[in-house]
XYZ file of C-alpha atoms in Angstrom:
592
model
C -33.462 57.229 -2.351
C -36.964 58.912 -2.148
C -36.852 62.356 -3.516
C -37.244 63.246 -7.090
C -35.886 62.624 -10.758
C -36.000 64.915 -14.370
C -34.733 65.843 -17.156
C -34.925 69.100 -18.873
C -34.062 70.684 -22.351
C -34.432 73.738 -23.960
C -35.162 72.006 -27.174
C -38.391 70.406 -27.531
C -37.443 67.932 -30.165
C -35.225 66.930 -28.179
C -37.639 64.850 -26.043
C -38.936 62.677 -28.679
C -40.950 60.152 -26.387
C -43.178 60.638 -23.371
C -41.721 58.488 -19.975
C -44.632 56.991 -17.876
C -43.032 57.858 -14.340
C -43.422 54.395 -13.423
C -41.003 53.168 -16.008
C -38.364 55.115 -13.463
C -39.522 54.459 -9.923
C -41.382 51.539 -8.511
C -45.131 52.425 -7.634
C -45.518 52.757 -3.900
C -48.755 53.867 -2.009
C -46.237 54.494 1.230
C -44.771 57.696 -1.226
C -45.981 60.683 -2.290
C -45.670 60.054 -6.368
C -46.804 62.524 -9.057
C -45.021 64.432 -11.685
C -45.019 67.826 -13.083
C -44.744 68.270 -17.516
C -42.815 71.143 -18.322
C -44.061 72.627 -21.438
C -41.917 75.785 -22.169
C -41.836 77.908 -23.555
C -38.279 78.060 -22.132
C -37.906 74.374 -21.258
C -39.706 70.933 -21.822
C -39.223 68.309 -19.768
C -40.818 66.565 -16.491
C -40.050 66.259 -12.757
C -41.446 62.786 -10.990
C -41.679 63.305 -7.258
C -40.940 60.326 -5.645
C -41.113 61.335 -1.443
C -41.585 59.795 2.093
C -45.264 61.222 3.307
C -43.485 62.475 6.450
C -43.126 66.325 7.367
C -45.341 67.429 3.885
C -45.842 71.318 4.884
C -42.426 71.517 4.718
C -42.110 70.222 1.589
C -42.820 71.429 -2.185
C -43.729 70.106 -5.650
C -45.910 72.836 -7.642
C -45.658 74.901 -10.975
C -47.180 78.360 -11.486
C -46.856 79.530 -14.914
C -43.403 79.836 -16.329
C -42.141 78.842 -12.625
C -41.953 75.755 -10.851
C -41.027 74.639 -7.014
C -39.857 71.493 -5.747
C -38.468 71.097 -2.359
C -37.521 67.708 -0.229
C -36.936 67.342 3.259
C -36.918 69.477 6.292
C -36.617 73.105 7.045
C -36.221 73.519 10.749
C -36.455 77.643 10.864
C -39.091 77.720 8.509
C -41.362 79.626 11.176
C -38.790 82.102 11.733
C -38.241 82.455 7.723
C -42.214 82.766 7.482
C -42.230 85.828 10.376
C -39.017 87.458 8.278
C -40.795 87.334 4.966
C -43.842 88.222 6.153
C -45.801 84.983 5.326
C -49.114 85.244 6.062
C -50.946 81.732 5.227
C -47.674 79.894 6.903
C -47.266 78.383 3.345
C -43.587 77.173 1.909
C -44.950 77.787 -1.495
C -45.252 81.091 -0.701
C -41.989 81.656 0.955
C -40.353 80.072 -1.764
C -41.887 82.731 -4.098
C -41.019 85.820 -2.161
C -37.403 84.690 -1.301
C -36.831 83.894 -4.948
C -37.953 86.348 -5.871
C -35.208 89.174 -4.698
C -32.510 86.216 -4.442
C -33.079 83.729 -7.070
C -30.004 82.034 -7.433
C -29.513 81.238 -3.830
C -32.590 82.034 -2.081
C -32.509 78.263 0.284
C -28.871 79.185 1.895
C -31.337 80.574 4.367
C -32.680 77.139 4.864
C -31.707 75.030 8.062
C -32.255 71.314 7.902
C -31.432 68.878 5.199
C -33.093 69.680 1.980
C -32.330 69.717 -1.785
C -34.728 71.367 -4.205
C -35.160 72.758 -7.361
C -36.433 76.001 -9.178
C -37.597 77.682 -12.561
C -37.545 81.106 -12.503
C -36.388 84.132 -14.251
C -35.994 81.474 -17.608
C -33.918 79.461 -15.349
C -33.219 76.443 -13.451
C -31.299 76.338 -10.572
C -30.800 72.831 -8.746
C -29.680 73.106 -5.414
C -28.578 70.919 -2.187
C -27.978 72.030 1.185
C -24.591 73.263 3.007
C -23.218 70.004 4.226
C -24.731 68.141 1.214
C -26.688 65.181 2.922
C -29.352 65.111 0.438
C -27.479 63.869 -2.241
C -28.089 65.547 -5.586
C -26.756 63.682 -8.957
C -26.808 65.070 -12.558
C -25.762 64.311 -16.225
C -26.015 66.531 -19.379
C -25.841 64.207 -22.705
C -24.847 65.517 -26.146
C -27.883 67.063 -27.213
C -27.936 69.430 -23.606
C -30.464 67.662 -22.106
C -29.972 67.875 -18.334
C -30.958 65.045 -16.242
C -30.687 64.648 -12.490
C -32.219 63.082 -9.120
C -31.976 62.562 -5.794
C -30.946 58.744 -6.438
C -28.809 57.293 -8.108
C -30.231 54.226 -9.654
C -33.690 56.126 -10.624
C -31.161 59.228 -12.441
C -29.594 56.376 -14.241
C -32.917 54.633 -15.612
C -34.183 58.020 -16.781
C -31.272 58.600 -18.773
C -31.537 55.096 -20.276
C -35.003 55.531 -21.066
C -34.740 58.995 -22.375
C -31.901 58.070 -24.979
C -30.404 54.608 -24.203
C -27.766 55.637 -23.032
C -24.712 53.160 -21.546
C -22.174 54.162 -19.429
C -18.712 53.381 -18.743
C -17.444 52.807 -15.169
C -14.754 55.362 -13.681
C -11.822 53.518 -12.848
C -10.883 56.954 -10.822
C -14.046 56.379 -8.477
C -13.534 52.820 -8.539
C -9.932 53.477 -6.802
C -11.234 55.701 -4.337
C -13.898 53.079 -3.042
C -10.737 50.585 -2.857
C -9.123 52.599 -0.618
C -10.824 55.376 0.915
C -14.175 52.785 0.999
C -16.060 55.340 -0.653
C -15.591 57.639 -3.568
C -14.541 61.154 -3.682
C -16.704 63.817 -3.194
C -18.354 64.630 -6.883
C -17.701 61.223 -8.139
C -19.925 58.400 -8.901
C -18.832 55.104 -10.553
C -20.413 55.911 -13.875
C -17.958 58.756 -15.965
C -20.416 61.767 -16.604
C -22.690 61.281 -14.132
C -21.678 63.661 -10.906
C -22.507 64.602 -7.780
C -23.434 68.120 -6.787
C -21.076 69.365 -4.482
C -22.139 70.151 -0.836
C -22.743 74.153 -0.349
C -23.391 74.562 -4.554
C -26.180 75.051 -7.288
C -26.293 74.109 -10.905
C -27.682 76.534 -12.718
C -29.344 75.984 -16.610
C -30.320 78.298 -18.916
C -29.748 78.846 -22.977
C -28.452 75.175 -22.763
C -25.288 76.359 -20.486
C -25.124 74.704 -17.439
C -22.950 76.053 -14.757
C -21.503 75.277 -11.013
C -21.898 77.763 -8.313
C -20.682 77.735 -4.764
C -23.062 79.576 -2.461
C -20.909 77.843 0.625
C -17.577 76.779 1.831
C -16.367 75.400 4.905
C -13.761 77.843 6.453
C -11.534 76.473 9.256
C -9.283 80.083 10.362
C -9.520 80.448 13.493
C -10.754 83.601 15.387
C -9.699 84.773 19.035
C -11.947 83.713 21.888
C -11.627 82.869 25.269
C -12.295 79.171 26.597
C -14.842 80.437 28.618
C -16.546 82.057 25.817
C -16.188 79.386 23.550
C -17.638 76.818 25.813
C -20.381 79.136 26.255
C -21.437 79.504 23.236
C -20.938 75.875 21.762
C -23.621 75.447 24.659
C -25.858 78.293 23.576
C -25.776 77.182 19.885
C -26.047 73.202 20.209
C -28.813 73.536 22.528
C -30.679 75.782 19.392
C -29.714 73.470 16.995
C -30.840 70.499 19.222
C -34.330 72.726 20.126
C -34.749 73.434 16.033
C -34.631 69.584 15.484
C -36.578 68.605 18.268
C -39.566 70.967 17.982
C -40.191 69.521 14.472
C -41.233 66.862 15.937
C -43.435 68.196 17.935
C -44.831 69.923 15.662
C -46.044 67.061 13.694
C -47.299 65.492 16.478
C -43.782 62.588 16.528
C -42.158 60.678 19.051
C -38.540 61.514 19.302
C -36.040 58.253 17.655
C -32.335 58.828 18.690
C -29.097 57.397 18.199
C -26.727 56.019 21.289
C -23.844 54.973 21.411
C -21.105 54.354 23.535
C -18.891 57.531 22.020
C -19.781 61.372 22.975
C -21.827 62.689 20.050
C -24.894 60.946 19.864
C -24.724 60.938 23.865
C -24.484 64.754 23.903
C -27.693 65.094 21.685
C -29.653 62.842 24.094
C -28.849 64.565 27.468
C -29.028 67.971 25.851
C -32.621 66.830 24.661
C -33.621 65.547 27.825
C -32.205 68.264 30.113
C -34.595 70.524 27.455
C -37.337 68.541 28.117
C -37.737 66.699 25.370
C -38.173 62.955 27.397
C -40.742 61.143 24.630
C -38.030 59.415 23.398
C -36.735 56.238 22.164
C -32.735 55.429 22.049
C -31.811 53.046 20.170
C -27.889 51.252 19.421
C -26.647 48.412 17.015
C -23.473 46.861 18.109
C -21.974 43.654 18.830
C -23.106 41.959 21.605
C -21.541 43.000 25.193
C -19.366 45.535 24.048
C -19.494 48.933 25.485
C -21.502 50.213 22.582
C -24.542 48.571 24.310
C -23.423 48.757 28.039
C -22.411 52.371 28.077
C -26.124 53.663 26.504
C -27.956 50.524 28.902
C -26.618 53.024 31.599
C -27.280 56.346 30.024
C -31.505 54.911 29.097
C -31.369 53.790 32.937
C -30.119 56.879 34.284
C -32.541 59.173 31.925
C -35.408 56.309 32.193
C -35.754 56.757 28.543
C -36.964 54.153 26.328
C -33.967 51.924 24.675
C -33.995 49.684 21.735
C -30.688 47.286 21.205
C -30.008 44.965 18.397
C -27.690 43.486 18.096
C -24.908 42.571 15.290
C -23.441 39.125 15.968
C -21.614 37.218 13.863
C -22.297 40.149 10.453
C -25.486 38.090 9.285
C -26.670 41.938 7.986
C -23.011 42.012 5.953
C -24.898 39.574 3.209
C -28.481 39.990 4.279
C -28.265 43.703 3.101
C -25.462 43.443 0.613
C -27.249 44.465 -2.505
C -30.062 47.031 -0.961
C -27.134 48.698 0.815
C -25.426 49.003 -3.389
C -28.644 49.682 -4.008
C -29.630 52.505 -2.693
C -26.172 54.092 -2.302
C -25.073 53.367 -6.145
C -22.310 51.797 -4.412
C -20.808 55.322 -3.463
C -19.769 53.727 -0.070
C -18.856 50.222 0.622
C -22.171 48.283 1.537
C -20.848 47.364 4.919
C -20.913 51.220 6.322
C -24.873 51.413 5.003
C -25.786 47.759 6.267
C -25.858 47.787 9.568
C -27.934 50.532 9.887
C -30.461 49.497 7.010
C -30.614 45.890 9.400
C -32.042 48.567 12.158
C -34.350 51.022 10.032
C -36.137 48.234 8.014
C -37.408 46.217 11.543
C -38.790 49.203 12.847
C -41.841 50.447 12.560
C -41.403 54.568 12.113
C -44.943 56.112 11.619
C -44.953 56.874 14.998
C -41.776 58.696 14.926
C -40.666 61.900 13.609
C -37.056 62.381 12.456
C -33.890 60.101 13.123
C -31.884 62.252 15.548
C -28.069 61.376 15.503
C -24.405 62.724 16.647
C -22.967 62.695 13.362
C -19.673 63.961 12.892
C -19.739 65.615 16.323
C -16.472 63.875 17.265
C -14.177 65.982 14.571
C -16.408 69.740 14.392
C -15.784 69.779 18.062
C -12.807 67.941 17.909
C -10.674 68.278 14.347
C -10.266 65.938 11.284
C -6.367 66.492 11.466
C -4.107 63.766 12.484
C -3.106 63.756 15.767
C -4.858 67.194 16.249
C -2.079 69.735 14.273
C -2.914 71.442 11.208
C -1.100 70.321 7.926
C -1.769 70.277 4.209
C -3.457 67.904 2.224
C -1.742 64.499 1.285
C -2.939 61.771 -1.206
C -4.563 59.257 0.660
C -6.285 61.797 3.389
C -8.445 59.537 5.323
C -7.828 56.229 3.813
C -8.187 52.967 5.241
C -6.677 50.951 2.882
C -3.391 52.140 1.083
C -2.623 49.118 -0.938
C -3.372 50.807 -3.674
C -3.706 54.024 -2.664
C -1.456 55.347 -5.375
C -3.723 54.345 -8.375
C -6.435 57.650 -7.228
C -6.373 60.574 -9.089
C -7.017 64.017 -6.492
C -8.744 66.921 -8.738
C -10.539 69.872 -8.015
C -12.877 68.636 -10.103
C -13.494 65.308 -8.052
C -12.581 66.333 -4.909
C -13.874 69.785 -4.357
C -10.912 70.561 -1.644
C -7.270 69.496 -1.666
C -5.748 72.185 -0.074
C -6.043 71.651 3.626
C -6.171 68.340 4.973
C -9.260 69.069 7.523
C -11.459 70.873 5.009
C -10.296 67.834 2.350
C -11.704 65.186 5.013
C -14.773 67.407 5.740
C -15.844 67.070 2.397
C -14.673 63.576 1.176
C -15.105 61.313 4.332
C -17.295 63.420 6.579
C -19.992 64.602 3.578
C -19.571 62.064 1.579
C -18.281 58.450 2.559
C -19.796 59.007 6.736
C -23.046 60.760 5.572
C -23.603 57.887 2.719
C -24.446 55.639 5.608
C -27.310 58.057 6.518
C -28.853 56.435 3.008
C -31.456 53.854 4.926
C -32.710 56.526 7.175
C -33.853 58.300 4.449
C -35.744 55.542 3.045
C -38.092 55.953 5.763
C -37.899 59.442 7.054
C -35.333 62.386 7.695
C -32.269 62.714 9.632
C -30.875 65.382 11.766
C -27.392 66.135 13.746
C -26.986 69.144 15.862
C -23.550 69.042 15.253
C -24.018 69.373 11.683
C -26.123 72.893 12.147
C -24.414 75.260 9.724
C -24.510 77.505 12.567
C -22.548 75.534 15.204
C -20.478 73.535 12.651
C -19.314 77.035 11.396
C -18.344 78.558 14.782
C -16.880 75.208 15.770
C -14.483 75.204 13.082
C -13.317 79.241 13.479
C -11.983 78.207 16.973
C -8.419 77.843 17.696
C -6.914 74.327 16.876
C -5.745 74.146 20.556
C -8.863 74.208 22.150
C -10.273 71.254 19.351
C -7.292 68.983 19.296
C -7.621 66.486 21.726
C -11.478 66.749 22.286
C -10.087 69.633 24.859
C -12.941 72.269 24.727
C -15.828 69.421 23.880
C -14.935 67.659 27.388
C -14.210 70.942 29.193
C -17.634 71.577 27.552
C -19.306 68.189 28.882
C -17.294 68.962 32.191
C -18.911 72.344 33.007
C -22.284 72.211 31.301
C -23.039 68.470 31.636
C -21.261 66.800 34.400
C -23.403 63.554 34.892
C -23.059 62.844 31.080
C -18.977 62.747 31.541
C -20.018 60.026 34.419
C -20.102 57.455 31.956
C -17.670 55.976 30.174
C -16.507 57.084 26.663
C -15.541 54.045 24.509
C -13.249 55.271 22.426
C -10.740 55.918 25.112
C -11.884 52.977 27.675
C -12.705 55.591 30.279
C -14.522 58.347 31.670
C -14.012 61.827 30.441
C -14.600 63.485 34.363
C -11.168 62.554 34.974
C -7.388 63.438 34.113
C -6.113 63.011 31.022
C -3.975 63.788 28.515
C -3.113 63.411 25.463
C -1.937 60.623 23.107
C -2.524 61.039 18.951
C -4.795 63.732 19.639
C -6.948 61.527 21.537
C -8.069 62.326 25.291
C -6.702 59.333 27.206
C -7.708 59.401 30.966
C -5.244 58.217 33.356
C -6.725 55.401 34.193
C -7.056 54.313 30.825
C -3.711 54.526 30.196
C -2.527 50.649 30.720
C -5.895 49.576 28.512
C -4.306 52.103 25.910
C -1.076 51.144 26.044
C -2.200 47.041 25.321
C -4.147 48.709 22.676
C -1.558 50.510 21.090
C 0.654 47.504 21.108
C -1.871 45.460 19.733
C -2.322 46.958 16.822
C 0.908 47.877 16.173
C 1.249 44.061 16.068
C -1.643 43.602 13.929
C -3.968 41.679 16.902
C -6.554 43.989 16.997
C -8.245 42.855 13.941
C -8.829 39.586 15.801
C -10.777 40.607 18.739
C -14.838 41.072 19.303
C -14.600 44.408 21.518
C -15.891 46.387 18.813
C -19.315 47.767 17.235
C -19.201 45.752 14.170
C -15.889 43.647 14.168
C -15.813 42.601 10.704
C -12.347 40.591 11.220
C -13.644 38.497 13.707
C -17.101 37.654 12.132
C -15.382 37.008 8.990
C -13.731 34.086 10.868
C -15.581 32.958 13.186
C -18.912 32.967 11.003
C -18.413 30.499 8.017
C -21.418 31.849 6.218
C -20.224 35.306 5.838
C -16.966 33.859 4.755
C -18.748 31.707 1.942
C -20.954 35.019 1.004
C -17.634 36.940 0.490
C -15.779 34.449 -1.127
C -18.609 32.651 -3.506
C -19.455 36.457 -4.644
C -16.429 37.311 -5.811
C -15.572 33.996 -7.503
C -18.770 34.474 -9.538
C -18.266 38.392 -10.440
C -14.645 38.796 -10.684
C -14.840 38.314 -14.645
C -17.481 41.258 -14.900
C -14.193 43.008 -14.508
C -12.018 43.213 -17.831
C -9.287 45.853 -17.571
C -6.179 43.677 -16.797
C -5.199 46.417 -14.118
C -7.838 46.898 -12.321
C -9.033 43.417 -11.980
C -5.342 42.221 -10.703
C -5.767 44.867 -8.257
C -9.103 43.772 -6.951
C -7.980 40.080 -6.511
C -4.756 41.590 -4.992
C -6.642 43.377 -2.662
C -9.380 40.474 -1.750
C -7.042 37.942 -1.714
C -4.399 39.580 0.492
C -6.514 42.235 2.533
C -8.881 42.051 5.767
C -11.940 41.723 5.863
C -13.320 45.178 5.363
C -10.891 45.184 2.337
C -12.652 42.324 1.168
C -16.274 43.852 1.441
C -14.629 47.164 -0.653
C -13.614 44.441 -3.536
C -17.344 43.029 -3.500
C -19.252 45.892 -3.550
C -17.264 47.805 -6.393
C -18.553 43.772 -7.793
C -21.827 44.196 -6.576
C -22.367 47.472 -8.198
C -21.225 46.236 -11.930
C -23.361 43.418 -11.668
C -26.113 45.629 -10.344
C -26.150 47.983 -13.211
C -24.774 45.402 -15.707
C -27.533 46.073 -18.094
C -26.150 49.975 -18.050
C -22.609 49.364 -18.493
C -21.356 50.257 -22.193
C -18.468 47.995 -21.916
C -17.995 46.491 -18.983
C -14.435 47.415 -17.474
């Protein structure tokens, strides 16, 4: 993922040859690429920059004496942080010197917008991502204390190579976790040693110590509030967040790219745009053919006369035609099929027009809750799995999990940050992504208010209802029906009444098993797996000719039991855990 890569060490011998950055990221004229040499005389080392060339002034790579700046992605409230700080030449370098300067550690928790940086200062070096952790920050510190880390996984693991040739050995924990949770846990990566930086938290390096800080938690105790002043203010604060994201656009002279679907979230940030007056922009949706995921927005973009781009997904061609970018460029952290579909949409369009990728992300659960059925309860093993076959074989830690106290705040950061935001990866190949809904701001009064009014979607339609009545004229897919009528409850899912019969075939169908079966879906892997005979051959044929790369007796008899016996999404889980050893084969100490 574009970004940037280092290493650093407060040794100098340590470094004993010079990397050409080139030897860690492909040359491309579409990327800002260029490097800074740290020379001490507190550390040696280099940073390669490796970024899209969209939204520069908000970004920063620069060294100034002993200190050095480097900042990726997007700060939406940088204008207010510039009139705060009392920046005259409108200049992030600048800002990032006088914040840091009476707030080194955690200067960027200020920061709105998806970002991860890094900073040397005071003779040390902090390394940073932002709240939600959506720019994806991994490290490594080998034997000698030489810390290495990047904004993508493949380029952190080439550095590291080339630095010291060093191999790795896979980590049967994180291998579990993407067998049945389709992704791994929060601060895991398949490679032992090699970590992710935890949403909301620094690294800090200095005297060859390197410590974990938490400038940010999710909290989820709820506060007293009325319903009328709830809905009130989840209005006042999404249509800021929705403004903030929007006017960066604008103010780089953009068209405006956003999400539809047939669901709430990504619905809510288009008619909130619009109604604000933001009307320059193109929707676009990926779904299977005819299903509501393409009628539902064909009706929104024809009611708001707003420009609409479908493609569709028939018969999962992407599934193999983006197999290995989708390992790629996630490091296999998610199974390739969550990343594919939407890398099959970012790579046909042309985005230089365009300014950031606006989406709905994880509206559905900070409105609504991540509980099941809508009550509170405690962490379990196998929180927001979707395979439990072997569900038993993960391992739940502090260390990999961040949270395993509370089952919301454990699926906040282990699904929601990490496995649902990993399919964000293509958009950032190209550009940056934004989510009202994911606004520190509004995700953090969301969360403080009462369960009642979030379980069953109650105070997000009441919300819709009262603010936005024409957008509840449509209907919501998830529940067959249209959100402007009665309903109650069922599983802590609104159910109007006259969904109810559709519901109840539903319910019985997959309580039978049918559902798998059917086509009425976005991406219904079941049914493309057999109906389309070439994505059964691509399934089948890569498994038959990678299995072997696996040599631990347990794990391997797991992955066969699981391919062999599991649907088809089980199947793609099995290949890409496959697809990732033979990917970084030529890393592997001993393969596993």
């Amino acid at each position: 993922m574009p970004g940037f890569t280092g290493y650093i060490s407060c040794q100098k011998h340590n470094l004993k040859e010079e990397i050409n950055m080139f030897d860690v990221i492909d040359m491309n004229e579409s990327l800002l690429q260029e490097e800074i040499r740290i020379k001490g005389p507190y550390f040696y080392g280099k940073v390669i920059r490796n970024s899209i060339k969209k939204f520069t002034r908000d970004k920063v790579f620069c060294s100034k004496g002993n200190k050095c700046f480097v900042l990726d992605g997007v700060i939406l409230n940088k204008h207010e942080l510039f009139k705060k700080y009392d920046i005259q030449d409108d200049s992030m370098v600048s800002l990032l010197e006088t914040m840091s300067f009476t707030n080194p550690e955690t200067f960027y928790k200020e920061f709105r917008g998806t970002f991860a940086g890094l900073s040397i200062v005071n003779n040390s070096l902090y390394l940073f991502t932002n709240h939600i952790g959506d720019k994806d920050v991994f490290y490594y510190m080998d034997e000698d204390k030489t810390l290495f880390f990047a904004t993508d996984f493949e380029a952190l693991i080439k550095i590291i190579n080339r630095v010291n040739g060093k191999k790795f050995k896979i980590n049967k924990n994180a291998a579990y976790s993407l067998l049945t949770h389709s992704h791994v846990l929060c601060n895991e990566t398949l490679f032992q040693d090699v970590y992710r930086l935890t949403p909301g938290h620094y690294l800090s390096y200095s005297k060859e110590i390197k410590k974990i800080e938490n400038y940010f938690t999710l909290n989820n105790n709820p506060k007293s509030i009325s319903e009328k002043e709830a809905t009130r203010k989840i209005d006042l604060l999404f249509k800021k967040a929705v403004k903030l994201a929007f006017d960066k656009d604008l103010e780089y002279g953009y068209k405006h790219l956003v999400a539809l679907s047939g669901g709430l979230d990504s619905r809510m940030t288009t008619w909130v745009a619009y109604d604000l007056g933001y009307k320059n922009m193109l929707n676009y949706t990926f779904s299977q053919s005819d299903y509501l995921d393409q009628t539902i927005p064909k009706q929104i973009t024809n009611r708001l006369r707003t420009e609409w781009l479908f493609k569709a997904l028939d018969n999962g061609t992407y599934l193999y035609k983006y197999f290995k970018d989708s390992i790629k460029i996630s490091g296999a952290r998610s199974q390739s099929s969550t990343i594919a579909h939407t890398l099959s949409m970012v790579s046909n369009i042309n985005l230089d027009k365009y300014g950031l990728i606006h989406t709905g992300q994880l509206g559905d659960v900070i409105i609504g809750t991540f509980y099941d059925n809508g009550k509170k309860s405690a962490f379990t093993p196998g929180a927001g799995a979707y395979s439990t076959k072997l569900i038993d074989k993960v391992d739940y830690s502090i260390k990999n999990a961040f949270h395993i106290e509370d089952m919301e705040i454990f699926k906040f950061y282990n699904r929601g940050f990490t496995g649902v935001n990993t399919g964000l990866k293509p958009m950032y190949q190209y550009t940056e992504t934004i989510s009202p809904f994911l606004d520190i701001d509004f995700l953090e009064f969301c969360l403080s208010l009462p369960l009642e009014f979030r379980s069953g979607h109650k105070i997000y339609i009441k919300w819709i209802n009262e603010y936005y009545p024409d957008a509840a004229n449509f209907v919501y897919e998830k529940v067959k029906g249209k959100i402007n009528r009665r309903t109650i409850t069922v599983k802590g899912i609104p159910v109007p009444w006259t969904s109810i019969p559709g519901a109840a075939i539903k319910l019985i169908r997959n309580k039978l098993g049918l559902k798998l079966s059917t086509k009425n879906h976005m991406h219904p892997t079941d049914y493309w797996y057999k109906t389309n005979p070439e994505l059964k051959k691509f399934y089948h044929d890569f498994y038959n000719n990678n299995i072997n790369l696996i040599t631990n007796i347990e794990l391997k008899a797991d992955c066969r039991l699981l391919f062999e016996g599991g649907t088809a999404s089980e199947k793609d889980q099995v290949i890409t855990l496959l697809g990732f050893v033979n990917l970084f084969d030529s890393y592997i100490k001993e393969n596993i």
